Amino acid sequence: MAEIKKISFDIVVYDALVDLAEHDRKLIEMSVEARANAYAPYSNFQVGAAVLLRNGEIVIGSNQENASYPSGLCAERVAVFQAGAKFPGITIEAIAITASSKDYQVSEPAAPCGNCRQSIFEYEFKQEKPIKILMMGAQGKIIQCNSIADILPLGFNNTYLK
Ligand code: THU
């Protein structure tokens, strides 16, 4: 016996920043500011992330590259790890991610890489509350996912370790 099951999820696509609620717009703007401090001399691809916590704090991150390429870290993980270190146990409400390039116009929203999805999922699974993901390129349309688990289907979590 075999059964085909479909996994699907909703996203929200906004045409422009003006269409977002004030607090979401602010979070995106913080990630745009954060990406100015990206250290990306090898890829020229600058990513900013801004993490909104339930206590109202916003923690930012940007990608930090390294001459030994795998030693660098993505913006999202710089931000969520910093949030975990600075505000342990405080629920993460949302993460905004934006990207730009020194070489071309990034017009599509910047989706988090697989490693970052897994890292964010760890916190979502622990807090038992979805983390909203807002993504934008350099500017333009914004995609919202309502949970990181949506874009990491069948994700690995700590129940497998027990
Ligand atoms: N990068 C991020 O910061 N976040 C992602 O989710 C994808 C990629 C960074 C890593 C590297 O510094 C540059 O973008 C090019 O891959």
CSV table of N, CA and C and ligand atoms in Angstrom, one decimal:
chain,number,residue,atom,x,y,z
A,1,MET,N,0.8,-1.2,0.0
A,1,MET,CA,0.0,0.0,0.0
A,1,MET,C,0.9,1.3,0.0
A,2,ALA,N,0.5,2.2,-0.8
A,2,ALA,CA,1.2,3.5,-0.8
A,2,ALA,C,0.2,4.6,-1.0
A,3,GLU,N,0.5,5.7,-0.4
A,3,GLU,CA,-0.5,6.8,-0.5
A,3,GLU,C,0.3,8.1,-0.9
A,4,ILE,N,-0.2,8.8,-1.8
A,4,ILE,CA,0.5,10.1,-2.1
A,4,ILE,C,-0.1,11.2,-1.3
A,5,LYS,N,0.7,11.9,-0.6
A,5,LYS,CA,0.3,13.0,0.3
A,5,LYS,C,0.9,14.3,-0.3
A,6,LYS,N,0.1,15.3,-0.4
A,6,LYS,CA,0.6,16.6,-0.9
A,6,LYS,C,1.0,17.5,0.2
A,7,ILE,N,2.1,18.2,0.1
A,7,ILE,CA,2.5,19.2,1.1
A,7,ILE,C,2.3,20.5,0.4
A,8,SER,N,1.5,21.4,1.0
A,8,SER,CA,1.4,22.7,0.4
A,8,SER,C,1.3,23.8,1.5
A,9,PHE,N,1.6,25.0,1.1
A,9,PHE,CA,1.6,26.1,2.1
A,9,PHE,C,1.3,27.4,1.4
A,10,ASP,N,0.8,28.4,2.1
A,10,ASP,CA,0.5,29.7,1.6
A,10,ASP,C,1.7,30.6,1.7
A,11,ILE,N,1.8,31.5,0.8
A,11,ILE,CA,2.7,32.7,0.9
A,11,ILE,C,1.9,33.9,0.6
A,12,VAL,N,2.4,35.0,1.2
A,12,VAL,CA,1.8,36.3,0.8
A,12,VAL,C,2.8,37.1,0.0
A,13,VAL,N,2.4,37.6,-1.1
A,13,VAL,CA,3.3,38.4,-2.0
A,13,VAL,C,2.8,39.9,-1.9
A,14,TYR,N,3.7,40.7,-1.5
A,14,TYR,CA,3.4,42.2,-1.4
A,14,TYR,C,4.1,42.8,-2.6
A,15,ASP,N,3.5,43.8,-3.3
A,15,ASP,CA,4.1,44.5,-4.4
A,15,ASP,C,5.2,45.4,-4.0
A,16,ALA,N,5.1,46.0,-2.8
A,16,ALA,CA,6.1,47.0,-2.4
A,16,ALA,C,6.0,47.2,-0.9
A,17,LEU,N,7.0,47.8,-0.4
A,17,LEU,CA,7.1,48.1,1.1
A,17,LEU,C,5.9,48.8,1.6
A,18,VAL,N,5.3,49.7,0.8
A,18,VAL,CA,4.2,50.5,1.3
A,18,VAL,C,3.0,49.6,1.6
A,19,ASP,N,3.0,48.4,1.1
A,19,ASP,CA,1.8,47.5,1.3
A,19,ASP,C,1.9,46.7,2.6
A,20,LEU,N,3.1,46.8,3.3
A,20,LEU,CA,3.3,46.0,4.5
A,20,LEU,C,2.8,46.8,5.7
A,21,ALA,N,2.4,46.0,6.8
A,21,ALA,CA,2.1,46.7,8.1
A,21,ALA,C,3.4,47.4,8.6
A,22,GLU,N,3.2,48.4,9.3
A,22,GLU,CA,4.3,49.3,9.8
A,22,GLU,C,5.4,48.5,10.5
A,23,HIS,N,5.1,47.5,11.3
A,23,HIS,CA,6.1,46.8,12.1
A,23,HIS,C,6.9,45.9,11.1
A,24,ASP,N,6.2,45.3,10.1
A,24,ASP,CA,6.9,44.5,9.1
A,24,ASP,C,7.8,45.3,8.2
A,25,ARG,N,7.3,46.5,7.9
A,25,ARG,CA,8.1,47.4,7.0
A,25,ARG,C,9.4,47.8,7.8
A,26,LYS,N,9.2,48.1,9.1
A,26,LYS,CA,10.4,48.5,9.9
A,26,LYS,C,11.4,47.4,9.9
A,27,LEU,N,10.9,46.1,10.1
A,27,LEU,CA,11.9,45.0,10.1
A,27,LEU,C,12.6,44.8,8.8
A,28,ILE,N,11.9,45.0,7.7
A,28,ILE,CA,12.6,44.9,6.4
A,28,ILE,C,13.7,46.1,6.3
A,29,GLU,N,13.3,47.3,6.8
A,29,GLU,CA,14.2,48.4,6.7
A,29,GLU,C,15.4,48.2,7.6
A,30,MET,N,15.2,47.5,8.7
A,30,MET,CA,16.4,47.2,9.6
A,30,MET,C,17.3,46.2,8.9
A,31,SER,N,16.8,45.3,8.1
A,31,SER,CA,17.6,44.3,7.4
A,31,SER,C,18.3,45.0,6.3
A,32,VAL,N,17.7,46.0,5.6
A,32,VAL,CA,18.4,46.7,4.6
A,32,VAL,C,19.6,47.5,5.2
A,33,GLU,N,19.4,48.1,6.4
A,33,GLU,CA,20.5,48.8,7.0
A,33,GLU,C,21.6,47.8,7.4
A,34,ALA,N,21.1,46.6,7.9
A,34,ALA,CA,22.1,45.7,8.4
A,34,ALA,C,23.0,45.2,7.2
A,35,ARG,N,22.5,45.1,6.1
A,35,ARG,CA,23.3,44.5,5.0
A,35,ARG,C,24.4,45.4,4.5
A,36,ALA,N,24.3,46.7,4.9
A,36,ALA,CA,25.3,47.7,4.6
A,36,ALA,C,26.6,47.2,5.3
A,37,ASN,N,26.5,46.5,6.4
A,37,ASN,CA,27.7,46.0,7.1
A,37,ASN,C,28.1,44.6,6.8
A,38,ALA,N,27.5,44.1,5.7
A,38,ALA,CA,27.9,42.7,5.3
A,38,ALA,C,29.4,42.8,4.9
A,39,TYR,N,30.1,41.7,5.2
A,39,TYR,CA,31.5,41.6,4.8
A,39,TYR,C,31.5,40.5,3.7
A,40,ALA,N,31.4,41.0,2.5
A,40,ALA,CA,31.2,40.1,1.4
A,40,ALA,C,32.2,40.4,0.2
A,41,PRO,N,33.5,40.4,0.5
A,41,PRO,CA,34.5,40.8,-0.6
A,41,PRO,C,34.6,39.7,-1.6
A,42,TYR,N,34.2,38.5,-1.3
A,42,TYR,CA,34.4,37.4,-2.3
A,42,TYR,C,33.2,37.2,-3.2
A,43,SER,N,32.0,37.4,-2.7
A,43,SER,CA,30.8,37.2,-3.5
A,43,SER,C,30.2,38.5,-4.0
A,44,ASN,N,30.5,39.6,-3.3
A,44,ASN,CA,29.9,40.9,-3.6
A,44,ASN,C,28.4,40.8,-3.4
A,45,PHE,N,27.9,39.8,-2.7
A,45,PHE,CA,26.5,39.6,-2.5
A,45,PHE,C,26.2,39.9,-1.0
A,46,GLN,N,25.5,40.9,-0.7
A,46,GLN,CA,25.3,41.4,0.6
A,46,GLN,C,23.9,41.0,1.1
A,47,VAL,N,23.9,40.4,2.3
A,47,VAL,CA,22.6,39.9,2.8
A,47,VAL,C,22.4,40.6,4.2
A,48,GLY,N,21.2,41.0,4.5
A,48,GLY,CA,20.9,41.6,5.8
A,48,GLY,C,19.8,40.8,6.4
A,49,ALA,N,19.8,40.6,7.7
A,49,ALA,CA,18.7,39.9,8.4
A,49,ALA,C,18.3,40.7,9.7
A,50,ALA,N,17.1,40.8,10.0
A,50,ALA,CA,16.6,41.4,11.2
A,50,ALA,C,15.6,40.5,11.9
A,51,VAL,N,15.9,40.2,13.1
A,51,VAL,CA,15.0,39.3,13.9
A,51,VAL,C,14.2,40.1,14.9
A,52,LEU,N,12.9,39.9,14.9
A,52,LEU,CA,12.0,40.6,15.8
A,52,LEU,C,11.7,39.6,17.0
A,53,LEU,N,12.0,40.0,18.2
A,53,LEU,CA,11.7,39.2,19.4
A,53,LEU,C,10.4,39.6,20.1
A,54,ARG,N,9.8,38.7,20.8
A,54,ARG,CA,8.5,39.0,21.5
A,54,ARG,C,8.7,40.2,22.4
A,55,ASN,N,9.9,40.4,23.0
A,55,ASN,CA,10.1,41.5,23.9
A,55,ASN,C,10.3,42.9,23.2
A,56,GLY,N,10.1,42.8,21.9
A,56,GLY,CA,10.2,44.1,21.1
A,56,GLY,C,11.6,44.4,20.6
A,57,GLU,N,12.6,43.6,21.1
A,57,GLU,CA,14.0,43.9,20.6
A,57,GLU,C,14.1,43.4,19.1
A,58,ILE,N,14.9,44.1,18.4
A,58,ILE,CA,15.3,43.7,17.0
A,58,ILE,C,16.8,43.4,17.0
A,59,VAL,N,17.2,42.2,16.6
A,59,VAL,CA,18.6,41.8,16.5
A,59,VAL,C,18.9,41.7,15.0
A,60,ILE,N,20.0,42.3,14.6
A,60,ILE,CA,20.4,42.3,13.2
A,60,ILE,C,21.6,41.4,12.9
A,61,GLY,N,21.8,41.0,11.7
A,61,GLY,CA,22.9,40.3,11.2
A,61,GLY,C,23.2,40.6,9.8
A,62,SER,N,24.4,40.3,9.3
A,62,SER,CA,24.8,40.4,7.9
A,62,SER,C,25.8,39.3,7.6
A,63,ASN,N,25.9,38.9,6.3
A,63,ASN,CA,26.8,37.8,6.0
A,63,ASN,C,28.2,38.2,6.2
A,64,GLN,N,29.0,37.3,6.8
A,64,GLN,CA,30.4,37.6,7.1
A,64,GLN,C,31.2,36.5,6.4
A,65,GLU,N,31.9,36.9,5.4
A,65,GLU,CA,32.7,35.9,4.6
A,65,GLU,C,34.1,35.7,5.1
A,66,ASN,N,34.8,34.8,4.5
A,66,ASN,CA,36.1,34.4,4.9
A,66,ASN,C,36.9,33.9,3.8
A,67,ALA,N,38.2,34.2,3.8
A,67,ALA,CA,39.1,33.7,2.7
A,67,ALA,C,39.0,32.2,2.6
A,68,SER,N,38.8,31.5,3.7
A,68,SER,CA,38.5,30.1,3.6
A,68,SER,C,37.0,30.1,3.6
A,69,TYR,N,36.4,30.0,2.3
A,69,TYR,CA,35.0,30.2,2.1
A,69,TYR,C,34.0,29.6,3.1
A,70,PRO,N,34.2,28.3,3.4
A,70,PRO,CA,33.2,27.7,4.3
A,70,PRO,C,33.2,28.2,5.7
A,71,SER,N,34.2,29.0,6.0
A,71,SER,CA,34.3,29.5,7.4
A,71,SER,C,33.4,30.8,7.6
A,72,GLY,N,32.9,31.3,6.5
A,72,GLY,CA,32.0,32.5,6.6
A,72,GLY,C,30.6,32.0,7.1
A,73,LEU,N,29.8,33.0,7.4
A,73,LEU,CA,28.4,32.7,7.9
A,73,LEU,C,27.4,33.6,7.3
A,74,CYS,N,26.2,33.0,7.0
A,74,CYS,CA,25.1,33.8,6.4
A,74,CYS,C,24.5,34.8,7.4
A,75,ALA,N,23.9,35.8,6.8
A,75,ALA,CA,23.3,36.8,7.7
A,75,ALA,C,22.2,36.3,8.6
A,76,GLU,N,21.4,35.4,8.2
A,76,GLU,CA,20.3,34.8,9.0
A,76,GLU,C,20.9,34.2,10.3
A,77,ARG,N,21.9,33.4,10.1
A,77,ARG,CA,22.5,32.7,11.2
A,77,ARG,C,23.2,33.6,12.2
A,78,VAL,N,23.9,34.6,11.6
A,78,VAL,CA,24.6,35.7,12.4
A,78,VAL,C,23.5,36.3,13.3
A,79,ALA,N,22.3,36.6,12.8
A,79,ALA,CA,21.2,37.3,13.5
A,79,ALA,C,20.6,36.3,14.5
A,80,VAL,N,20.2,35.1,14.1
A,80,VAL,CA,19.4,34.3,15.1
A,80,VAL,C,20.3,33.8,16.2
A,81,PHE,N,21.6,33.5,15.9
A,81,PHE,CA,22.5,33.1,16.9
A,81,PHE,C,22.8,34.2,17.9
A,82,GLN,N,22.9,35.4,17.4
A,82,GLN,CA,23.1,36.6,18.2
A,82,GLN,C,21.9,36.8,19.1
A,83,ALA,N,20.7,36.6,18.5
A,83,ALA,CA,19.4,36.7,19.3
A,83,ALA,C,19.4,35.7,20.4
A,84,GLY,N,19.8,34.4,20.1
A,84,GLY,CA,19.8,33.4,21.1
A,84,GLY,C,20.8,33.7,22.2
A,85,ALA,N,22.0,34.3,21.8
A,85,ALA,CA,23.0,34.6,22.8
A,85,ALA,C,22.6,35.7,23.7
A,86,LYS,N,22.0,36.7,23.1
A,86,LYS,CA,21.7,38.0,23.8
A,86,LYS,C,20.4,37.9,24.6
A,87,PHE,N,19.4,37.2,24.0
A,87,PHE,CA,18.1,37.1,24.6
A,87,PHE,C,17.6,35.6,24.7
A,88,PRO,N,18.3,34.8,25.4
A,88,PRO,CA,18.0,33.4,25.4
A,88,PRO,C,16.5,33.1,25.9
A,89,GLY,N,15.9,32.3,25.2
A,89,GLY,CA,14.5,31.9,25.6
A,89,GLY,C,13.4,32.8,25.2
A,90,ILE,N,13.8,34.0,24.6
A,90,ILE,CA,12.7,34.9,24.2
A,90,ILE,C,12.2,34.5,22.8
A,91,THR,N,10.9,34.4,22.6
A,91,THR,CA,10.3,33.9,21.4
A,91,THR,C,10.7,34.8,20.2
A,92,ILE,N,11.0,34.2,19.1
A,92,ILE,CA,11.3,34.9,17.8
A,92,ILE,C,10.0,35.0,17.1
A,93,GLU,N,9.6,36.2,16.8
A,93,GLU,CA,8.3,36.4,16.1
A,93,GLU,C,8.5,36.4,14.6
A,94,ALA,N,9.5,37.0,14.1
A,94,ALA,CA,9.7,37.2,12.6
A,94,ALA,C,11.1,37.5,12.3
A,95,ILE,N,11.5,37.1,11.0
A,95,ILE,CA,12.8,37.5,10.5
A,95,ILE,C,12.6,38.1,9.1
A,96,ALA,N,13.3,39.2,8.9
A,96,ALA,CA,13.3,39.8,7.6
A,96,ALA,C,14.7,39.6,7.0
A,97,ILE,N,14.7,39.3,5.7
A,97,ILE,CA,15.9,39.0,5.0
A,97,ILE,C,15.9,39.8,3.7
A,98,THR,N,17.0,40.5,3.4
A,98,THR,CA,17.0,41.2,2.1
A,98,THR,C,18.5,41.1,1.6
A,99,ALA,N,18.6,41.2,0.3
A,99,ALA,CA,19.9,41.0,-0.4
A,99,ALA,C,20.1,42.0,-1.5
A,100,SER,N,21.4,42.4,-1.7
A,100,SER,CA,21.8,43.2,-2.8
A,100,SER,C,23.1,42.7,-3.3
A,101,SER,N,23.5,43.2,-4.5
A,101,SER,CA,24.8,42.8,-5.0
A,101,SER,C,25.5,44.0,-5.6
A,102,LYS,N,26.8,44.0,-5.5
A,102,LYS,CA,27.6,45.1,-6.0
A,102,LYS,C,27.6,45.0,-7.5
A,103,ASP,N,27.3,43.8,-8.1
A,103,ASP,CA,27.5,43.5,-9.5
A,103,ASP,C,26.2,43.6,-10.3
A,104,TYR,N,25.1,43.4,-9.7
A,104,TYR,CA,23.8,43.4,-10.5
A,104,TYR,C,22.6,43.7,-9.6
A,105,GLN,N,21.5,43.9,-10.2
A,105,GLN,CA,20.3,44.3,-9.4
A,105,GLN,C,19.6,43.0,-8.9
A,106,VAL,N,19.5,42.8,-7.6
A,106,VAL,CA,18.8,41.6,-7.1
A,106,VAL,C,17.3,42.0,-7.0
A,107,SER,N,16.6,41.5,-7.9
A,107,SER,CA,15.1,41.8,-8.0
A,107,SER,C,14.2,40.8,-7.3
A,108,GLU,N,14.7,39.6,-7.2
A,108,GLU,CA,13.9,38.5,-6.6
A,108,GLU,C,14.1,38.5,-5.1
A,109,PRO,N,13.1,38.2,-4.3
A,109,PRO,CA,13.3,38.1,-2.8
A,109,PRO,C,14.3,37.1,-2.5
A,110,ALA,N,15.1,37.4,-1.4
A,110,ALA,CA,16.3,36.6,-1.0
A,110,ALA,C,15.8,35.4,-0.1
A,111,ALA,N,15.8,34.2,-0.6
A,111,ALA,CA,15.3,33.1,0.1
A,111,ALA,C,16.5,32.6,1.0
A,112,PRO,N,16.2,32.2,2.3
A,112,PRO,CA,17.3,31.7,3.1
A,112,PRO,C,17.8,30.3,2.6
A,113,CYS,N,19.1,30.1,2.7
A,113,CYS,CA,19.7,28.8,2.3
A,113,CYS,C,19.2,27.7,3.2
A,114,GLY,N,19.5,26.5,2.8
A,114,GLY,CA,19.1,25.3,3.5
A,114,GLY,C,19.6,25.3,4.9
A,115,ASN,N,20.9,25.6,5.1
A,115,ASN,CA,21.5,25.6,6.4
A,115,ASN,C,20.8,26.6,7.3
A,116,CYS,N,20.5,27.8,6.8
A,116,CYS,CA,19.8,28.8,7.6
A,116,CYS,C,18.4,28.4,7.9
A,117,ARG,N,17.7,27.7,7.0
A,117,ARG,CA,16.3,27.2,7.3
A,117,ARG,C,16.4,26.2,8.5
A,118,GLN,N,17.4,25.4,8.4
A,118,GLN,CA,17.5,24.4,9.5
A,118,GLN,C,17.8,25.1,10.9
A,119,SER,N,18.7,26.1,10.8
A,119,SER,CA,19.0,26.8,12.1
A,119,SER,C,17.8,27.6,12.6
A,120,ILE,N,17.0,28.2,11.7
A,120,ILE,CA,15.9,28.9,12.2
A,120,ILE,C,14.8,27.9,12.7
A,121,PHE,N,14.7,26.8,12.0
A,121,PHE,CA,13.7,25.8,12.4
A,121,PHE,C,14.0,25.3,13.8
A,122,GLU,N,15.2,25.2,14.2
A,122,GLU,CA,15.6,24.8,15.6
A,122,GLU,C,14.8,25.6,16.6
A,123,TYR,N,14.9,26.9,16.4
A,123,TYR,CA,14.2,27.9,17.4
A,123,TYR,C,12.7,27.8,17.2
A,124,GLU,N,12.2,27.7,16.0
A,124,GLU,CA,10.7,27.6,15.9
A,124,GLU,C,10.2,26.3,16.5
A,125,PHE,N,10.9,25.2,16.4
A,125,PHE,CA,10.5,23.9,17.0
A,125,PHE,C,10.5,24.0,18.5
A,126,LYS,N,11.6,24.7,19.0
A,126,LYS,CA,11.7,24.8,20.5
A,126,LYS,C,10.6,25.7,21.1
A,127,GLN,N,10.3,26.8,20.4
A,127,GLN,CA,9.4,27.7,21.0
A,127,GLN,C,7.9,27.4,20.7
A,128,GLU,N,7.7,26.4,19.8
A,128,GLU,CA,6.4,25.9,19.5
A,128,GLU,C,5.5,27.0,19.0
A,129,LYS,N,6.1,28.0,18.3
A,129,LYS,CA,5.3,29.1,17.7
A,129,LYS,C,6.0,29.4,16.3
A,130,PRO,N,5.2,29.6,15.3
A,130,PRO,CA,5.8,29.8,14.0
A,130,PRO,C,6.6,31.1,13.9
A,131,ILE,N,7.6,31.1,13.1
A,131,ILE,CA,8.4,32.3,12.9
A,131,ILE,C,8.1,32.8,11.5
A,132,LYS,N,7.6,34.0,11.4
A,132,LYS,CA,7.3,34.6,10.1
A,132,LYS,C,8.6,35.0,9.3
A,133,ILE,N,8.6,34.7,8.1
A,133,ILE,CA,9.8,35.0,7.3
A,133,ILE,C,9.4,36.1,6.2
A,134,LEU,N,10.1,37.2,6.2
A,134,LEU,CA,9.8,38.2,5.2
A,134,LEU,C,11.1,38.3,4.3
A,135,MET,N,10.9,38.2,3.0
A,135,MET,CA,12.1,38.2,2.1
A,135,MET,C,11.9,39.3,1.0
A,136,MET,N,13.0,40.0,0.7
A,136,MET,CA,13.0,41.0,-0.4
A,136,MET,C,14.4,41.0,-1.0
A,137,GLY,N,14.5,41.4,-2.2
A,137,GLY,CA,15.8,41.6,-2.9
A,137,GLY,C,16.3,42.9,-2.5
A,138,ALA,N,16.9,43.6,-3.4
A,138,ALA,CA,17.4,45.0,-3.1
A,138,ALA,C,16.3,45.9,-2.8
A,139,GLN,N,15.2,45.7,-3.5
A,139,GLN,CA,13.9,46.4,-3.3
A,139,GLN,C,12.8,45.6,-4.0
A,140,GLY,N,11.7,46.2,-4.2
A,140,GLY,CA,10.6,45.5,-5.0
A,140,GLY,C,9.7,44.6,-4.1
A,141,LYS,N,9.2,43.6,-4.7
A,141,LYS,CA,8.2,42.8,-4.1
A,141,LYS,C,8.8,42.0,-2.9
A,142,ILE,N,7.9,41.7,-2.0
A,142,ILE,CA,8.2,41.0,-0.7
A,142,ILE,C,7.4,39.8,-0.6
A,143,ILE,N,8.1,38.7,-0.3
A,143,ILE,CA,7.4,37.4,0.0
A,143,ILE,C,7.4,37.1,1.4
A,144,GLN,N,6.2,36.8,1.9
A,144,GLN,CA,6.1,36.4,3.3
A,144,GLN,C,5.7,34.9,3.5
A,145,CYS,N,6.5,34.2,4.3
A,145,CYS,CA,6.1,32.8,4.6
A,145,CYS,C,5.6,32.9,6.1
A,146,ASN,N,4.7,32.1,6.4
A,146,ASN,CA,4.1,32.2,7.8
A,146,ASN,C,4.8,31.3,8.8
A,147,SER,N,5.7,30.5,8.3
A,147,SER,CA,6.5,29.6,9.2
A,147,SER,C,7.7,29.1,8.5
A,148,ILE,N,8.8,28.9,9.2
A,148,ILE,CA,10.0,28.4,8.5
A,148,ILE,C,9.8,26.9,8.2
A,149,ALA,N,8.9,26.2,8.9
A,149,ALA,CA,8.7,24.8,8.7
A,149,ALA,C,8.1,24.7,7.3
A,150,ASP,N,7.3,25.7,6.8
A,150,ASP,CA,6.7,25.6,5.5
A,150,ASP,C,7.8,25.4,4.4
A,151,ILE,N,8.9,26.1,4.6
A,151,ILE,CA,9.9,26.0,3.5
A,151,ILE,C,11.0,25.1,3.9
A,152,LEU,N,10.8,24.2,4.9
A,152,LEU,CA,11.7,23.1,5.3
A,152,LEU,C,10.8,21.9,5.6
A,153,PRO,N,10.1,21.4,4.6
A,153,PRO,CA,9.2,20.3,4.8
A,153,PRO,C,10.0,19.1,5.3
A,154,LEU,N,9.4,18.3,6.2
A,154,LEU,CA,9.9,17.1,6.7
A,154,LEU,C,11.3,17.4,7.4
A,155,GLY,N,11.4,18.6,8.0
A,155,GLY,CA,12.6,19.0,8.6
A,155,GLY,C,13.1,18.1,9.8
A,156,PHE,N,14.4,18.1,10.0
A,156,PHE,CA,14.9,17.3,11.1
A,156,PHE,C,14.8,18.1,12.4
A,157,ASN,N,14.4,17.4,13.5
A,157,ASN,CA,14.3,18.1,14.8
A,157,ASN,C,14.8,17.1,15.9
A,158,ASN,N,14.8,17.7,17.1
A,158,ASN,CA,15.5,16.9,18.2
A,158,ASN,C,14.7,15.6,18.6
A,159,THR,N,13.5,15.5,18.1
A,159,THR,CA,12.8,14.2,18.6
A,159,THR,C,13.5,13.0,18.0
A,160,TYR,N,14.2,13.2,16.9
A,160,TYR,CA,14.9,12.1,16.3
A,160,TYR,C,16.1,11.6,17.2
A,161,LEU,N,16.5,12.5,18.0
A,161,LEU,CA,17.7,12.2,18.9
A,161,LEU,C,17.4,11.5,20.2
A,162,LYS,N,16.1,11.3,20.4
A,162,LYS,CA,15.7,10.7,21.7
A,162,LYS,C,15.4,9.2,21.5
B,1,THU,N1,24.1,34.2,2.1
B,1,THU,C1,23.4,34.6,3.2
B,1,THU,O1,23.9,35.4,3.9
B,1,THU,N2,22.2,34.0,3.4
B,1,THU,C2,21.6,33.1,2.7
B,1,THU,O2,20.6,32.5,3.0
B,1,THU,C3,22.3,32.7,1.4
B,1,THU,C4,23.6,33.2,1.1
B,1,THU,C5,25.4,34.7,1.9
B,1,THU,C6,26.5,33.8,2.0
B,1,THU,C7,27.6,34.4,1.2
B,1,THU,O3,28.3,35.3,2.0
B,1,THU,C8,26.9,35.1,0.1
B,1,THU,O4,25.5,35.2,0.5
B,1,THU,C9,26.9,34.3,-1.2
B,1,THU,O5,26.5,33.0,-1.1
